[in-house]
mmCIF file of C-alpha atoms and ligand atoms in Angstrom:
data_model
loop_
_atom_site.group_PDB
_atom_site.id
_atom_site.type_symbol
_atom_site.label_atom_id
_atom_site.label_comp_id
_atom_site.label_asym_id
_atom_site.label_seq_id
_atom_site.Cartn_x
_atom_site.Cartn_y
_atom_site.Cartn_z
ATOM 1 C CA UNK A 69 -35.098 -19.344 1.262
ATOM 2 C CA UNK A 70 -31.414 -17.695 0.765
ATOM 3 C CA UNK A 71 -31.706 -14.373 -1.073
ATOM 4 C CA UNK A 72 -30.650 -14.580 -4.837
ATOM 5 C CA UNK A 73 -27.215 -13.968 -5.333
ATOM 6 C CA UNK A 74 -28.041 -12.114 -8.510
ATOM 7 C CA UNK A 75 -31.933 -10.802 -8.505
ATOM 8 C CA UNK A 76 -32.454 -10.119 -11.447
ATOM 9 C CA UNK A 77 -30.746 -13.268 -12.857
ATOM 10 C CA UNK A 78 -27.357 -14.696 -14.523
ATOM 11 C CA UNK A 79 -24.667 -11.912 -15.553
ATOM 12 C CA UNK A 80 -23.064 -13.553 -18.695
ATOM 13 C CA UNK A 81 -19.949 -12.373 -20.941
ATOM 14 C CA UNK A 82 -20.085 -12.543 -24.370
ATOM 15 C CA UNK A 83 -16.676 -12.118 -25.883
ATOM 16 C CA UNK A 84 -14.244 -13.066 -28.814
ATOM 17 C CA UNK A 85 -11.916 -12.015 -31.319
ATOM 18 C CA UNK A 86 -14.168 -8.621 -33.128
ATOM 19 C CA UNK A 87 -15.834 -10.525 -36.070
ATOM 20 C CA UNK A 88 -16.889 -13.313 -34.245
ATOM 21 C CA UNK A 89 -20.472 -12.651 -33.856
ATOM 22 C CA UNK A 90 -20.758 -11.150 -30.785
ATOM 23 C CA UNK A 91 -23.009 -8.817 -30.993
ATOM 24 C CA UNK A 92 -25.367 -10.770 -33.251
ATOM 25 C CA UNK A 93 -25.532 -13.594 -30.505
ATOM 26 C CA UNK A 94 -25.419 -11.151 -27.645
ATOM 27 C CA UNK A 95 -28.787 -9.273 -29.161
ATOM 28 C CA UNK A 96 -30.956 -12.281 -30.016
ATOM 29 C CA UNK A 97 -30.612 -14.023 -26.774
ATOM 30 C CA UNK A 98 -31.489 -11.023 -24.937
ATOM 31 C CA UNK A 99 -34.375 -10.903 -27.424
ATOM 32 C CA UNK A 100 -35.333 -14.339 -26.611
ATOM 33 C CA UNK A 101 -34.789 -14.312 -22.230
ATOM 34 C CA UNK A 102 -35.717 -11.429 -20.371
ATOM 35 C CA UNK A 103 -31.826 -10.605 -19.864
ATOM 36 C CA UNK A 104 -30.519 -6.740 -20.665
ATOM 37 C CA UNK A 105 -27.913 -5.974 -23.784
ATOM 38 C CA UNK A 106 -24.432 -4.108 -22.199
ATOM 39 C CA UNK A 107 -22.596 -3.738 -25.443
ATOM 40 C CA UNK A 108 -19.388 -2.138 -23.813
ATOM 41 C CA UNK A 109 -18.317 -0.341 -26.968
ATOM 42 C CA UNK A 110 -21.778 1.658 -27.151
ATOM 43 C CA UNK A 111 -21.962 1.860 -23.397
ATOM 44 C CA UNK A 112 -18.040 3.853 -23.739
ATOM 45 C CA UNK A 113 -19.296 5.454 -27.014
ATOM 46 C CA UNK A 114 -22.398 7.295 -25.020
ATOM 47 C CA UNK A 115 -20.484 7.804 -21.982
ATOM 48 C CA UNK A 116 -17.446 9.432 -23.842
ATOM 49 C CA UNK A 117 -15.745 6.823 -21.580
ATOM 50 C CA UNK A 118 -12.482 7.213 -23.103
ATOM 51 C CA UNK A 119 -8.758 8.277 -22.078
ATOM 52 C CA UNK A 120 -7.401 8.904 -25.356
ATOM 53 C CA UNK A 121 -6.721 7.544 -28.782
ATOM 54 C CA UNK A 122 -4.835 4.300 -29.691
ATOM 55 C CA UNK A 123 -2.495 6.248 -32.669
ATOM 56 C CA UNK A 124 -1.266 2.305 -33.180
ATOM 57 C CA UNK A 125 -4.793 0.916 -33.829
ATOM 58 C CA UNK A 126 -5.869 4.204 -34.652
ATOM 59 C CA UNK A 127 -9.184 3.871 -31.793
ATOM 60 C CA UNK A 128 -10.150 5.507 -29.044
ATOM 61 C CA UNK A 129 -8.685 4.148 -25.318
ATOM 62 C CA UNK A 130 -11.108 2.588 -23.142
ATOM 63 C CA UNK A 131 -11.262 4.231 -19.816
ATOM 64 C CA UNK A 132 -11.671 1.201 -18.258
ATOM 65 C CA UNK A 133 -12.204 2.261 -14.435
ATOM 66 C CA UNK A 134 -15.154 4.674 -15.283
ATOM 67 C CA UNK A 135 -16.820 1.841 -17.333
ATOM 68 C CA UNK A 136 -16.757 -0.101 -14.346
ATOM 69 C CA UNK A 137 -18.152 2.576 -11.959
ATOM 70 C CA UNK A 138 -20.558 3.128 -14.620
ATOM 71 C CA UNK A 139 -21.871 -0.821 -14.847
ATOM 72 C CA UNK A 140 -21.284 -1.510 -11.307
ATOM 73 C CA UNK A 141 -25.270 -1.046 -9.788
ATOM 74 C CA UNK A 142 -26.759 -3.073 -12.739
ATOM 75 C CA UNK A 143 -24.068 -6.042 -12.825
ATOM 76 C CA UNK A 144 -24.282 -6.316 -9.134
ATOM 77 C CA UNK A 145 -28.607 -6.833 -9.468
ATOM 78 C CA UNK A 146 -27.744 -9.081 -12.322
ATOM 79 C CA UNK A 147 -29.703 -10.132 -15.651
ATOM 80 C CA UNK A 148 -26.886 -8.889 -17.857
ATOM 81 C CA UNK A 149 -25.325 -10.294 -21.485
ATOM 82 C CA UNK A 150 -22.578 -8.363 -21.838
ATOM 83 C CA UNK A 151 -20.489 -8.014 -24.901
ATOM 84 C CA UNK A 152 -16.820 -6.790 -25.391
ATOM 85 C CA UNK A 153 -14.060 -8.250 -27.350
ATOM 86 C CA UNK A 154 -11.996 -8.497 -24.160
ATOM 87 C CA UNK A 155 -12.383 -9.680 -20.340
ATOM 88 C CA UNK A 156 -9.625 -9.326 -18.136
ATOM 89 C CA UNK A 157 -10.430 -5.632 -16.387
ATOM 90 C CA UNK A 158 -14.054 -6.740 -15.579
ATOM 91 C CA UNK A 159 -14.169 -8.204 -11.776
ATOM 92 C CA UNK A 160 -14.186 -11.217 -11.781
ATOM 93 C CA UNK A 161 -17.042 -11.408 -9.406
ATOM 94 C CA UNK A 162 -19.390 -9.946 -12.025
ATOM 95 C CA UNK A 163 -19.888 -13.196 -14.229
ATOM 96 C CA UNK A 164 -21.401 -16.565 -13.922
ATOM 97 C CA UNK A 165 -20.514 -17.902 -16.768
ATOM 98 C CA UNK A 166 -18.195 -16.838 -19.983
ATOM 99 C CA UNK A 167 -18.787 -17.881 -23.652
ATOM 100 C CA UNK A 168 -15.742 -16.837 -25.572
ATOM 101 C CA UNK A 169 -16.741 -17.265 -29.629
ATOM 102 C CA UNK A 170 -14.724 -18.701 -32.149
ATOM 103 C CA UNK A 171 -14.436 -18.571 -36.251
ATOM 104 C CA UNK A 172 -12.553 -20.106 -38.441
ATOM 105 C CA UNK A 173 -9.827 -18.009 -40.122
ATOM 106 C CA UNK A 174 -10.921 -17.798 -43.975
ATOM 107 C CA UNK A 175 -14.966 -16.616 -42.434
ATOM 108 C CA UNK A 176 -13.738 -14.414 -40.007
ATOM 109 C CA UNK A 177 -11.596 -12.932 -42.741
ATOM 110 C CA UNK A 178 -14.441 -12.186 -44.878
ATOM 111 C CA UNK A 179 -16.831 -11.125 -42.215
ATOM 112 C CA UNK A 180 -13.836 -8.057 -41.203
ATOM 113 C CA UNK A 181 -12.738 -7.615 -44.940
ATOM 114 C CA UNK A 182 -17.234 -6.723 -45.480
ATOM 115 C CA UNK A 183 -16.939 -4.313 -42.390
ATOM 116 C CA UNK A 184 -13.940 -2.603 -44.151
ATOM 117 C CA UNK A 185 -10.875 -3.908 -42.108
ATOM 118 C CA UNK A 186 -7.946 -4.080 -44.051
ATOM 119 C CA UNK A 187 -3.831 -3.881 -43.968
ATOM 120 C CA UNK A 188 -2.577 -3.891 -40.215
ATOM 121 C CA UNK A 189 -6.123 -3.837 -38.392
ATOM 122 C CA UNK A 190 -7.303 -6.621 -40.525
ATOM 123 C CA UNK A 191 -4.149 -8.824 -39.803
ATOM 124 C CA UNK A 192 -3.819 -8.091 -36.248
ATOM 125 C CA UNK A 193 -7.529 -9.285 -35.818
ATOM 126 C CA UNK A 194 -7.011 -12.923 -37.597
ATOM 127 C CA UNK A 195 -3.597 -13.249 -35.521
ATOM 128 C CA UNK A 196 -5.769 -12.776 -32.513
ATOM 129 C CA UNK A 197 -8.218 -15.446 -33.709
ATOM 130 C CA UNK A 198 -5.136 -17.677 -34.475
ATOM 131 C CA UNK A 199 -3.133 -17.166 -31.330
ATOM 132 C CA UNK A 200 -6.696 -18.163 -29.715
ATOM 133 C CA UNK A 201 -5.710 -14.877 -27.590
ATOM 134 C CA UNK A 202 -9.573 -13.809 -26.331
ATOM 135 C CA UNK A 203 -9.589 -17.633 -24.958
ATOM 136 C CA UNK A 204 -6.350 -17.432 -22.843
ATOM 137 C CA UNK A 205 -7.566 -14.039 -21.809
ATOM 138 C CA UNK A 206 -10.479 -15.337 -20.842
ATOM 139 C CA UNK A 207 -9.267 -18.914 -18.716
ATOM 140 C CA UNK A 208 -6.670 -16.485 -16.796
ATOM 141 C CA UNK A 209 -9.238 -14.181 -15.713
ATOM 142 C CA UNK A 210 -11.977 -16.416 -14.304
ATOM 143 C CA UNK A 211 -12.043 -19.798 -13.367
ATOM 144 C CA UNK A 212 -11.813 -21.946 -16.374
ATOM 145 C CA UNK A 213 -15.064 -24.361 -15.208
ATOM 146 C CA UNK A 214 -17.073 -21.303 -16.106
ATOM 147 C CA UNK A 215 -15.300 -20.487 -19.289
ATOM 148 C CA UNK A 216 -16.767 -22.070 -22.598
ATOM 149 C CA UNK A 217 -15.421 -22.164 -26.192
ATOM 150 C CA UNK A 218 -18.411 -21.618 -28.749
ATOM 151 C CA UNK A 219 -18.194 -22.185 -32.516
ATOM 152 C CA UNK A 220 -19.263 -19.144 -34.635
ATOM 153 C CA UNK A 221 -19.070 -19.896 -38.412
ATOM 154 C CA UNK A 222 -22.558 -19.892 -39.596
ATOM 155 C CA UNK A 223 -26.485 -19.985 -38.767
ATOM 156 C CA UNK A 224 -26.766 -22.922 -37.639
ATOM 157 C CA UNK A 225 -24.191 -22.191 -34.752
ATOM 158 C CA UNK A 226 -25.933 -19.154 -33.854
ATOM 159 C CA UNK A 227 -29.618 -21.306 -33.466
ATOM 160 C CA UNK A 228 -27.360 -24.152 -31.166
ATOM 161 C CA UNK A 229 -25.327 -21.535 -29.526
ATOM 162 C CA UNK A 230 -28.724 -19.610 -28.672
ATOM 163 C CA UNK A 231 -30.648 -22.202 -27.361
ATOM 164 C CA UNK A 232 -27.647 -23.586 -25.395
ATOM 165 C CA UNK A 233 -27.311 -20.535 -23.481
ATOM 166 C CA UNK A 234 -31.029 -20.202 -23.082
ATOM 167 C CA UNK A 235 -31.000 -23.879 -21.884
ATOM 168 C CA UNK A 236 -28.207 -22.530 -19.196
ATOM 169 C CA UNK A 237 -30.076 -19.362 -18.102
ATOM 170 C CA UNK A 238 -33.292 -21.390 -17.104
ATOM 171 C CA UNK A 239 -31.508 -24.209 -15.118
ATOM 172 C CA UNK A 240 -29.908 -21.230 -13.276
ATOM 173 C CA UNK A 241 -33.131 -19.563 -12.820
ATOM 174 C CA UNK A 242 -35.441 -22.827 -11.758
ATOM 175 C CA UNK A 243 -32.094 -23.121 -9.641
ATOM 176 C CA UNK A 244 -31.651 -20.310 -7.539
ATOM 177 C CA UNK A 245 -35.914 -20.040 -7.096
ATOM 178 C CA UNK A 246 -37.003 -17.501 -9.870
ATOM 179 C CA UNK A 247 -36.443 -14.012 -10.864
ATOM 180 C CA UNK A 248 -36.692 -10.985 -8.375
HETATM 181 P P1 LIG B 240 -18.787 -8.916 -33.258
HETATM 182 O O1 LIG B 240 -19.836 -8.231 -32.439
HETATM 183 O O2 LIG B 240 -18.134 -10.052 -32.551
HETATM 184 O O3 LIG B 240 -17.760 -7.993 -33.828
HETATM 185 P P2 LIG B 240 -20.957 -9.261 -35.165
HETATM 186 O O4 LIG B 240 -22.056 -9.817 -34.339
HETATM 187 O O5 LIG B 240 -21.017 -7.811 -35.499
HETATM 188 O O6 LIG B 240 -19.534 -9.596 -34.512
HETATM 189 O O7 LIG B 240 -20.876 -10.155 -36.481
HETATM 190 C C1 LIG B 240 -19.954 -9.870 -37.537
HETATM 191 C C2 LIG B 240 -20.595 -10.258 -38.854
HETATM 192 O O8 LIG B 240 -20.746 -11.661 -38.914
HETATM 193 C C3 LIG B 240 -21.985 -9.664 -39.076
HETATM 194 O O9 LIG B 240 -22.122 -9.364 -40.435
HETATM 195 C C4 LIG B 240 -22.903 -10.795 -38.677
HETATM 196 O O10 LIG B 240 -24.126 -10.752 -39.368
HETATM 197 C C5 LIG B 240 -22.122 -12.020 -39.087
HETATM 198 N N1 LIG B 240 -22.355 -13.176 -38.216
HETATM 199 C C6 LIG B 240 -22.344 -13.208 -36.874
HETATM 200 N N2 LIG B 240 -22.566 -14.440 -36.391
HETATM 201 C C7 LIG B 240 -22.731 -15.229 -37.473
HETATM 202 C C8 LIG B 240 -22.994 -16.634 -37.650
HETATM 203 N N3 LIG B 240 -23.127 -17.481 -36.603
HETATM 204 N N4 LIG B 240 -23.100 -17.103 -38.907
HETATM 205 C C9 LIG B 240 -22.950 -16.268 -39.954
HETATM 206 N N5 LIG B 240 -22.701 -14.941 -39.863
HETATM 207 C C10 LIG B 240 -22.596 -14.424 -38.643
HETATM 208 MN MN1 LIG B 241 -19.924 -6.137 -31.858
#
């Protein structure tokens, strides 16, 4: 048989407007498949992989070119959920499939407004949502047959949006002749 293209199985990119549910998503369906957490944010965070502060958004600047040195080894084995709230300095070669989450405005809203957001950072994130900007980012950065909306308001969207991708992750699997 052909060797696996990705050993250790799909590499898949969890992203969206922050707020969206991310993280929450991300974490359970690693929980649930044998597939590694790369939250990008904690991955920087340990790393110190930063090159400055963002005065504007008043955050730290993601040094993007170390983060990708850092990931490179265990995207190219695959059997990674990643999560970020943006996609376009990843290669492109590193993902098999891209779920970009959606909420409506007056939940997302709430869910920033709980984690503290307010004034300009708070505004800035529900234009994002509104200008859909995550989901352009996302269909200009990888081919858009790979690139899938998801809804993200409540429960019951996490449980489909789970077992959808869990659904996908198997057929891949079964598909390419197991796991390494
Ligand atoms: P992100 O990682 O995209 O910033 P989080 O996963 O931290 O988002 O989720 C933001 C908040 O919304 C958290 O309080 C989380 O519990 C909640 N949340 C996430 N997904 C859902 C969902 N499908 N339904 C209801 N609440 C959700
Ligand atoms: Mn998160």
């Amino acid at each position: 048989m052909a060797l696996a293209k990705r050993p250790h199985g799909p590499n898949i990119l969890i992203t969206g407007t922050p707020g969206t549910g991310k993280s929450t998503l991300a974490a359970e369906l690693a929980q649930k498949t044998n597939l590694k957490y790369v939250n990008i944010g904690e991955i920087a965070k340990d790393g110190q992989l930063f090159e400055g502060w963002d005065e504007q958004y008043q955050c730290p600047i993601l040094d993007e070119d170390r983060v990708i040195d850092e990931l490179e080894e265990v995207m190219s084995a695959g059997g990674n959920i990643v999560d970020y709230h943006g996609c376009e300095f990843f290669p492109e070669r590193w993902f098999d499939i891209v779920f970009v989450l959606r909420t409506d405005n007056s939940v997302l809203y709430e869910r920033l407004e709980n984690r503290g957001y307010s004034g300009k950072k708070l505004e800035d994130n529900i234009q994002c949502e509104i200008f859909q900007t995550i989901l352009d980012e996302a269909r200009d950065s990888y081919k858009v047959d790979i690139v899938h909306e998801l809804p993200s308001n409540n429960p019951e969207d996490l449980e489909d949006n789970l077992e959808k991708i869990s659904a996908w992750i198997q057929q891949y699997v079964t598909n390419q002749g197991g796991i390494v």
